XYZ file of C-alpha atoms in Angstrom:
78
model
C -34.313 75.216 -2.147
C -31.652 72.627 -3.017
C -29.877 71.385 -6.106
C -30.896 68.075 -7.657
C -29.259 65.817 -10.241
C -30.193 66.650 -13.833
C -33.148 64.591 -15.080
C -31.019 62.929 -17.775
C -28.757 61.538 -15.011
C -31.627 59.650 -13.368
C -31.339 56.539 -15.508
C -32.331 52.961 -14.712
C -28.705 52.261 -13.787
C -28.484 55.353 -11.569
C -31.691 54.470 -9.722
C -30.544 50.862 -9.280
C -27.273 52.130 -7.777
C -29.236 54.548 -5.589
C -31.404 51.719 -4.265
C -28.349 49.565 -3.537
C -26.556 52.440 -1.780
C -29.616 53.179 0.355
C -30.068 49.473 1.151
C -26.408 49.234 2.223
C -27.100 52.058 4.680
C -30.207 50.317 6.013
C -32.796 52.835 4.809
C -34.145 51.044 1.712
C -36.013 47.837 2.422
C -37.856 47.505 -0.885
C -36.893 45.525 -3.954
C -34.082 46.700 -6.219
C -36.134 47.585 -9.285
C -34.309 50.488 -10.913
C -37.519 52.526 -10.650
C -37.998 55.633 -8.512
C -40.928 53.985 -6.753
C -42.583 54.800 -3.442
C -40.168 52.646 -1.398
C -37.195 54.405 -2.998
C -38.627 57.887 -2.427
C -39.348 57.035 1.214
C -35.796 55.730 1.614
C -34.423 58.941 0.081
C -36.471 60.947 2.605
C -35.161 58.851 5.525
C -31.567 59.144 4.332
C -31.716 62.893 3.719
C -33.555 63.621 6.967
C -30.378 62.584 8.811
C -28.797 65.696 7.254
C -31.789 67.937 7.960
C -33.462 67.749 4.533
C -37.025 66.398 4.741
C -37.717 65.616 1.083
C -38.256 62.538 -1.044
C -36.605 64.356 -3.958
C -32.974 63.295 -4.178
C -30.594 66.183 -3.625
C -27.327 66.663 -5.465
C -25.502 66.655 -2.117
C -27.014 63.287 -1.130
C -26.175 61.870 -4.578
C -22.559 62.855 -4.066
C -22.458 61.632 -0.465
C -23.758 58.251 -1.639
C -20.997 58.115 -4.256
C -23.382 58.259 -7.207
C -22.128 61.527 -8.688
C -18.689 63.132 -8.558
C -17.897 66.109 -6.379
C -17.063 69.353 -8.098
C -13.409 70.242 -7.665
C -12.914 73.898 -7.016
C -10.149 75.229 -9.199
C -7.829 77.795 -7.697
C -6.633 80.418 -10.213
C -2.898 80.452 -10.826
């Protein structure tokens, strides 16, 4: 079980940024299409497997690590 980005966050722009971020890290060798195609899913699996997650479904943690989504800031009560 792992958290994933909300479906409404997976836009054409998000997926394009994901592909570019994965390409910059040497795990995406396909075209930058903005589509969650087979090459992108395989690249997601390769990238996440480095952290011990063997899945082609993009995790929230990987999205944040790639700089695609902000980290949650834990608020300390006053």
